[in-house]
Amino acid sequence: MGLWPGNFLVGLLLLLGQGKEFGRGMRPIDGDKAQNLQTEKNFPFLCSPKKLGLNMPSESDIISHFNPSVLTSTCPPGKSTAPIGGVEDLWIQAEELVRRLKENSQLDFQHDWKLINVFFSNTSLCYLCPSAHKNGPLMSDMDKLAGVLHYLHQEVPRAFVNLVDLSEVVAMPRWHQGTRLRPTPESCGCSGETSKLATVVMQWSYQEAWDSLLASSSFNDQESFAVVFQPFFYEVSPPAEGPPSQDPTTLALSLWNNMMKPVGQKDEPFSAIERRPMKCPSQESPYLFTYRNSNYQSGLLKPQRQSEGREGTVFRCPDKDPSDSTPTSVHRLKPADIQVIGAMGDSITAGNGAGSKPGHILDVMTQYRGLSWSGGGDHNISSVTTLANILREFNPSLKGFSTGTGREHSAGAFFNQAVAGDRAEGLAAQARRLVDLMKNDTRINFQEDWKIITVFIGGNDLCEFCYEPVDYSPQNFTDNIRKALDILHAEVPRAFVNMVKVLQIVNLRELYKENKISCPRLILRSLCPCVLKFADNSTELDSLIDINKKYQEGTNQLIESGRYDTREDFTVVVQPFFEKVDIPKTSEGLPDSSFFAPDCFHFSSKAHARAASALWKNMLEPVGQKTTQHNFENEIDIICPNQVWPFLSTYKNSMEGHGTWLSCGERTPSASPPTSVHKLRPADIRVVAALGDSLTAGNGIGSKPGDLPDVTTQYRGLSYSSGGDGSLENVTTLPNILREFNRNLTGYAVGTGDANDTNAFLNQAVPGAKAEELMSQVQTLVQKMKDDHRINFHEDWKVITVLIGANDLCDHCTDSNLYSAANFFNHLRNALDVLHREVPRALVNLVDFMNPSVVRQVFLGNPDKCPVQQASILCNCVLTPRENSHELARLDAFTRAYQSSMRELMESGRYDTREDFSVVLQPFFLNIRLPVLEDGCPDTSFFAPDCIHPNQKFHSQLSRALWVNMLEPVGRKTDTLDLTADIPLPCPTQEEPFLRTPQNSDYTYPTKPAMENWGSDFLCTEWNPSNSIPTSVHKLQPADIKVVAALGDSLTTAVGARVSNSSDLLVSWRGLSWSIGGDGALETHTTLPNILKKFNPSILGFSTGTWEETAGFNVAVEGARARDMPAQARDLVERMKTSTEINLEMDWKLVTLFIGSSDLCHYCENLEDHLAEEYVQHVQQALDILYAELPRAFINMVEVMELAGLHQGQGGKCAVLLAAQSNCSCLRHFPNSPVIQELKKVNWNLQSGISRFSYQHKYMQREDFAVVVQPFFQNTLIPLNELGSTDLTFFSEDCLHFSARGHAEMAIALWNNMLEPVGHKTTFSNFTYSRAKLKCPSPESPYLYTLRNSWLFPDQTAKASDVFHGAVPLAAGGGLLGGLVVGILTVSVCRSIRCHQKKAPPASLHIANF
């Protein structure tokens, strides 16, 4: 039959009712109603609205679009068809219809095609009961309608009859209250399922029953007559708020659209609120669809594929044993330890349709819980693959699995408490019921038995999302899961919970849209409308896909928050195998329906088996390496637990799988505890500890990519040198390696937290720590080891790993003196000295810090991944310098200097003086081979989200490299770390069983080469002069200085600075003088003029050589005292005035005045002299001359050194030489004699007097003149060598004056003082060699500091000027106290009274602080 819509001449609306059974009260639409049908507006007609010219179509209006001459049959005006009971009503209407058709003069009754709509409804709700479909009401209905249809068949030629079932439509309370199509529905005692699934399955079954009956009836075996069943089913899950009132207009459109769809594909539910567009005939399908031209085959009768049966598998795992004893930790849980299994979820977990035969759609309502992938236990693994049956292979006594069929309350359900149709909001109720069942079941030991609980939910939430986007929001979804898991966490002991991610549900559309697959689309469309009803690429579909992803992400975030890892016997693990699941395909590339139940929505037993094997695989895969896209097409393959690592994987025992295999067979300790560190085996180690900064503290090790705030979390349990989380099989750290040799190891950190947390234990590293803070960490560590009852402080062998320096380099550009290599050296040495002195039986690993160039490469090479905007905050001096800049060159010089200082300290042999203690430099960090990706960018996968801190992947390599170093001989250690290399863990051997030290490596320290010079590296980047010559001394930059000059004694003339070839020791090497010498260049001779030459190569006035003629403006005289200063000042002024090289008025002059050593040397000859008062007067007279005569002058007034303290610590030949000194009689006296004590008092008085000159008002009257006291000599440090005795290389041959090396140190100290604000100047000179100690001006602080530009306020000035009035009595009251104590007391006074002058470094065994 090929019937076009345009063929219709007559459109008839025949509304039939069947008395009591078929809707008493049904009547034709009267004339008034027909009139109303033509006044409705705004109905979407998409075929050709302009041609139609109608505002609101009824079905006859639609037909008239294709054939304008169509006729409609209605009751005569003013008349209506009154209801007549029973079948008589049908016959009367049918006979009246036929009579009118025959009598209508406009109609060719024999040749015109007619469309007749027969409407009926069941007032009894039993019509959907399954029992109604077999010899029940449905057959009775058909019989009763058959007579009327047979009459029409016999009497009406060329007719297309729509048999329209309005049972659901008229039964809905939202149907238009005024329509005469609304009967009063009668109740039904139909028992059985009332769920959504049951409803849609019965709807489909009801429709199929009608179609089957009509398709096989005589009504459809002729060419000129057809009857087609047109169903109207409401959507099962409409929105909570009711739709607007409906009218027959909606019916007209829905009926039309149904007519446009083939029989068997009428799957679009009737929507009460959704105005769908009108469908149009197409060139491919121009006809109205009948059973014949639809090629309809009943779903109840069509041949089905053969059932593939249940899927079993062969189980071959060799190790099925449980743990030796019942584990107390969920992170040590073997499969055979599991004694109870449970499950929660929806119809997938309930097993709906899992055992249904193909085509038995009604059976999908059966819950085959015994076949459920996560909770079923029917048969065994050889015939049914489920998680429970897999676990039963390990433990045949497993309990809790479900068997057979039934709902959650059935006995066979046991602990499978999934509820068909449930959404996430119902999960908490399931959890509550499951917990109660477990507590009350006598078959299990609730407290002791280990339990597996699998949770899978979310499909129904996604299917309904478009109706209630708020209720089914990702936040609510996650919150509902949280509520359920919280119940389990709070109440269930010894539990491992599988949280299976919601599947990627959009792929269901493949099944729905593939017409070659026999699927009940009405069921699919009704079960999951929000996935299936929207068009491809629609915003609604995109929104659903996004929500699906957010459901998955929210689940991840909830579990990864650590919320459920607060107990050792409970954890929740996300199992993601459903995350990116694809629909399985046949060999023809079509969706494989064998994986689905007959409804094409639920899983078949085949899919349940594949899901079970995928879940099992996920459970054994480490977190971070779990399969997220399981291929369901693959045959089942049950993987076995790793024999080395047989535990179920958790977040804590996985840590992204960074474990290592240790193959060492020999792991025994020494026969008796060794007494020598050089005979120390790994198994002898009982205590492990660590010191350092954020790298050792573990910042960001476990942070997820992109989670920048989490970098502040200190993952100490994962730290390479001290972490003890997990075990070596999954977390590679030094403690976990050592625990393979000694299970009683202690001291390691676990979990997260700061150094004060108890779980940090002996990992006392502090994020942000610099070398200066290392001493504090050492003191805390030593005290903790002494106090902890788990440690035998004197007997236990300890490994302590130290790594420091990165933060010093991050800030080195802010204060090059404070962060100098010399200071780094001192801080490190002081900390190691305390360990050496205080800790018995210890091996200390000193680890090289990571070269900052590596951090620069990663950070700056990945601007899209790294927080480049925060570079200045994270590590300013490393990350912000430009490529090829002087700042970067300076950083490189500092790095090399730090590394050299560490090697120098180790090669001094300083820590090899005890048999039970050694410090070994482990150099593996010296050179890093950073992997580069194909796009040329450095690989960030080794770094935390800040691109600075190493992540777990990096720390694992650090641990391996450190262990390798510890077993390598000193002198042959690996100094390169390839981050991508496979680094196997070596084993001690019988020939070499010990951890290596210099002694057991037969290592000889290299002889230190003689220094060629005492120059310095110039690393400053700001060296330009002011834009114009400054008129104010307070805005004077180094490059503005044109002239240098100096006043003083033999220390300024540089007597003895170089060894003389003659017997005369008193040669003045003025060209090497610290404050005025200009021999050579800065690279070979560090002097103040040579520093200034870098800023202004044309500087004048410096001395060269030894001759008086080349002295320049160095007017110092050997043996001069303070009384000679006025004369020297006048000499200097005269030289400058007569010089033809300088412009006295315009050139800026830097004058350094240093005097007092000779005054102190001769004070002992006459103790009654008023030395201090006279000293100050003479110096002031000299300053007055300079103030009166010299324009544009900056005066350095250097405080006199502490004479006795500097020289009386010298021994050997110097003791003899100093006692014989004729020009320093005070040094002939014993250190503790009354004379020396008096000398010290006077020494401090001289310093006190000098200190006031910076604050004298008289020198502040001119804008172009300033006197600044430089106090670096205030607290003198005796320079010591590696053995702790005085380092004589700083002194001349007479042991009284300074050598070229000493002059270089004085020049550095003076220069750095000049760049420090008044009130914040360093008050000591650090006699340690480094070429990178010079400070630099900065854009923020470009000027030489004066009182005014140091921003000291008047009250501070007054306070500072009076400081030494309180210091002198302390010095005088020292009695028999030596210079060391006096110095310490004075430093304390200075620290509390003065304007926060920079303190001297702490005293140690090898530094004397004066």
Short mmCIF file of N, CA and C in Angstrom, two decimals, residues 376-440:
data_model
loop_
_atom_site.label_atom_id
_atom_site.label_comp_id
_atom_site.label_asym_id
_atom_site.label_seq_id
_atom_site.Cartn_x
_atom_site.Cartn_y
_atom_site.Cartn_z
N GLY A 376 27.30 -10.70 42.84
CA GLY A 376 26.69 -12.00 42.59
C GLY A 376 27.60 -13.16 42.87
N GLY A 377 26.96 -14.28 43.28
CA GLY A 377 27.76 -15.47 43.58
C GLY A 377 27.15 -16.76 43.08
N ASP A 378 26.37 -16.69 42.01
CA ASP A 378 25.82 -17.92 41.45
C ASP A 378 26.94 -18.82 40.92
N HIS A 379 26.75 -20.11 41.09
CA HIS A 379 27.67 -21.12 40.56
C HIS A 379 29.10 -20.86 41.04
N ASN A 380 30.07 -20.79 40.10
CA ASN A 380 31.46 -20.52 40.45
C ASN A 380 32.16 -19.87 39.27
N ILE A 381 33.46 -19.61 39.43
CA ILE A 381 34.19 -18.83 38.44
C ILE A 381 34.24 -19.53 37.08
N SER A 382 34.09 -20.83 37.05
CA SER A 382 34.20 -21.54 35.78
C SER A 382 32.99 -21.31 34.89
N SER A 383 31.86 -20.86 35.49
CA SER A 383 30.66 -20.63 34.68
C SER A 383 30.11 -19.22 34.81
N VAL A 384 30.39 -18.55 35.91
CA VAL A 384 29.89 -17.19 36.14
C VAL A 384 31.03 -16.34 36.69
N THR A 385 31.39 -15.32 35.92
CA THR A 385 32.48 -14.44 36.35
C THR A 385 31.90 -13.22 37.06
N THR A 386 32.12 -13.15 38.36
CA THR A 386 31.74 -11.99 39.17
C THR A 386 32.87 -11.72 40.15
N LEU A 387 32.85 -10.56 40.74
CA LEU A 387 33.89 -10.24 41.72
C LEU A 387 33.85 -11.22 42.88
N ALA A 388 32.64 -11.56 43.32
CA ALA A 388 32.53 -12.49 44.44
C ALA A 388 33.12 -13.86 44.08
N ASN A 389 32.85 -14.33 42.87
CA ASN A 389 33.38 -15.64 42.48
C ASN A 389 34.89 -15.60 42.30
N ILE A 390 35.43 -14.47 41.89
CA ILE A 390 36.89 -14.33 41.84
C ILE A 390 37.47 -14.43 43.26
N LEU A 391 36.88 -13.69 44.19
CA LEU A 391 37.37 -13.69 45.57
C LEU A 391 37.19 -15.05 46.23
N ARG A 392 36.16 -15.79 45.81
CA ARG A 392 35.95 -17.11 46.39
C ARG A 392 37.05 -18.09 46.00
N GLU A 393 37.76 -17.78 44.91
CA GLU A 393 38.92 -18.60 44.55
C GLU A 393 40.04 -18.43 45.56
N PHE A 394 40.10 -17.26 46.18
CA PHE A 394 41.10 -16.99 47.21
C PHE A 394 40.59 -17.42 48.59
N ASN A 395 39.31 -17.22 48.82
CA ASN A 395 38.73 -17.56 50.11
C ASN A 395 37.37 -18.20 49.89
N PRO A 396 37.30 -19.53 49.85
CA PRO A 396 36.02 -20.22 49.61
C PRO A 396 34.96 -19.92 50.68
N SER A 397 35.39 -19.38 51.81
CA SER A 397 34.45 -19.10 52.89
C SER A 397 33.86 -17.70 52.80
N LEU A 398 34.07 -17.03 51.68
CA LEU A 398 33.53 -15.68 51.50
C LEU A 398 32.02 -15.66 51.73
N LYS A 399 31.54 -14.61 52.37
CA LYS A 399 30.11 -14.47 52.65
C LYS A 399 29.63 -13.11 52.17
N GLY A 400 28.30 -13.02 51.98
CA GLY A 400 27.70 -11.74 51.63
C GLY A 400 27.23 -11.64 50.20
N PHE A 401 27.69 -12.54 49.31
CA PHE A 401 27.30 -12.44 47.91
C PHE A 401 25.84 -12.86 47.73
N SER A 402 25.24 -12.34 46.66
CA SER A 402 23.84 -12.65 46.39
C SER A 402 23.74 -13.84 45.46
N THR A 403 22.58 -14.53 45.52
CA THR A 403 22.34 -15.68 44.67
C THR A 403 20.92 -15.61 44.12
N GLY A 404 20.71 -16.26 42.99
CA GLY A 404 19.38 -16.36 42.41
C GLY A 404 18.83 -15.02 41.99
N THR A 405 17.50 -14.88 42.10
CA THR A 405 16.83 -13.65 41.69
C THR A 405 16.03 -13.08 42.85
N GLY A 406 15.66 -11.85 42.72
CA GLY A 406 14.85 -11.20 43.75
C GLY A 406 15.29 -9.78 43.99
N ARG A 407 14.45 -9.09 44.74
CA ARG A 407 14.75 -7.69 45.05
C ARG A 407 15.66 -7.63 46.27
N GLU A 408 15.99 -6.39 46.68
CA GLU A 408 16.97 -6.20 47.75
C GLU A 408 16.56 -6.81 49.08
N HIS A 409 15.25 -6.96 49.28
CA HIS A 409 14.80 -7.49 50.56
C HIS A 409 14.72 -9.01 50.57
N SER A 410 14.95 -9.64 49.44
CA SER A 410 14.88 -11.09 49.38
C SER A 410 16.07 -11.71 50.11
N ALA A 411 15.87 -12.94 50.54
CA ALA A 411 16.93 -13.62 51.30
C ALA A 411 18.17 -13.81 50.45
N GLY A 412 17.99 -14.09 49.16
CA GLY A 412 19.14 -14.33 48.29
C GLY A 412 19.97 -13.11 48.00
N ALA A 413 19.41 -11.92 48.26
CA ALA A 413 20.17 -10.69 48.00
C ALA A 413 21.37 -10.56 48.92
N PHE A 414 21.21 -11.04 50.16
CA PHE A 414 22.25 -10.98 51.18
C PHE A 414 22.76 -9.54 51.30
N PHE A 415 24.07 -9.28 51.03
CA PHE A 415 24.60 -7.92 51.20
C PHE A 415 24.66 -7.15 49.88
N ASN A 416 23.98 -7.64 48.85
CA ASN A 416 23.81 -6.84 47.63
C ASN A 416 22.53 -6.04 47.82
N GLN A 417 22.68 -4.80 48.28
CA GLN A 417 21.53 -3.98 48.64
C GLN A 417 21.23 -2.91 47.60
N ALA A 418 21.67 -3.15 46.36
CA ALA A 418 21.36 -2.21 45.28
C ALA A 418 19.85 -2.18 45.04
N VAL A 419 19.34 -1.03 44.69
CA VAL A 419 17.91 -0.83 44.45
C VAL A 419 17.73 -0.39 43.00
N ALA A 420 16.96 -1.17 42.24
CA ALA A 420 16.71 -0.83 40.85
C ALA A 420 16.04 0.54 40.76
N GLY A 421 16.53 1.36 39.85
CA GLY A 421 15.97 2.69 39.65
C GLY A 421 16.51 3.74 40.60
N ASP A 422 17.37 3.33 41.55
CA ASP A 422 17.86 4.30 42.53
C ASP A 422 18.80 5.31 41.90
N ARG A 423 18.75 6.49 42.49
CA ARG A 423 19.68 7.55 42.13
C ARG A 423 20.62 7.79 43.30
N ALA A 424 21.55 8.70 43.14
CA ALA A 424 22.54 8.92 44.20
C ALA A 424 21.89 9.31 45.52
N GLU A 425 20.75 9.99 45.46
CA GLU A 425 20.09 10.42 46.70
C GLU A 425 19.62 9.23 47.53
N GLY A 426 19.45 8.07 46.90
CA GLY A 426 19.02 6.89 47.64
C GLY A 426 20.17 6.07 48.19
N LEU A 427 21.40 6.49 47.92
CA LEU A 427 22.56 5.69 48.31
C LEU A 427 22.74 5.65 49.83
N ALA A 428 22.47 6.75 50.49
CA ALA A 428 22.63 6.77 51.95
C ALA A 428 21.70 5.77 52.62
N ALA A 429 20.47 5.65 52.11
CA ALA A 429 19.53 4.68 52.67
C ALA A 429 20.05 3.25 52.45
N GLN A 430 20.64 3.01 51.29
CA GLN A 430 21.24 1.69 51.04
C GLN A 430 22.37 1.42 52.03
N ALA A 431 23.22 2.43 52.24
CA ALA A 431 24.34 2.27 53.17
C ALA A 431 23.82 1.97 54.57
N ARG A 432 22.79 2.66 54.97
CA ARG A 432 22.21 2.45 56.30
C ARG A 432 21.69 1.02 56.44
N ARG A 433 20.99 0.56 55.39
CA ARG A 433 20.42 -0.78 55.43
C ARG A 433 21.53 -1.84 55.42
N LEU A 434 22.56 -1.61 54.61
CA LEU A 434 23.67 -2.56 54.52
C LEU A 434 24.40 -2.67 55.86
N VAL A 435 24.68 -1.53 56.48
CA VAL A 435 25.38 -1.56 57.77
C VAL A 435 24.55 -2.30 58.81
N ASP A 436 23.26 -2.03 58.84
CA ASP A 436 22.40 -2.70 59.82
C ASP A 436 22.36 -4.21 59.57
N LEU A 437 22.30 -4.60 58.30
CA LEU A 437 22.30 -6.03 57.99
C LEU A 437 23.60 -6.69 58.45
N MET A 438 24.71 -6.03 58.19
CA MET A 438 26.00 -6.60 58.59
C MET A 438 26.12 -6.72 60.10
N LYS A 439 25.67 -5.70 60.80
CA LYS A 439 25.77 -5.72 62.26
C LYS A 439 24.93 -6.85 62.86
N ASN A 440 23.82 -7.15 62.23
CA ASN A 440 22.88 -8.11 62.82
C ASN A 440 23.03 -9.53 62.27
#
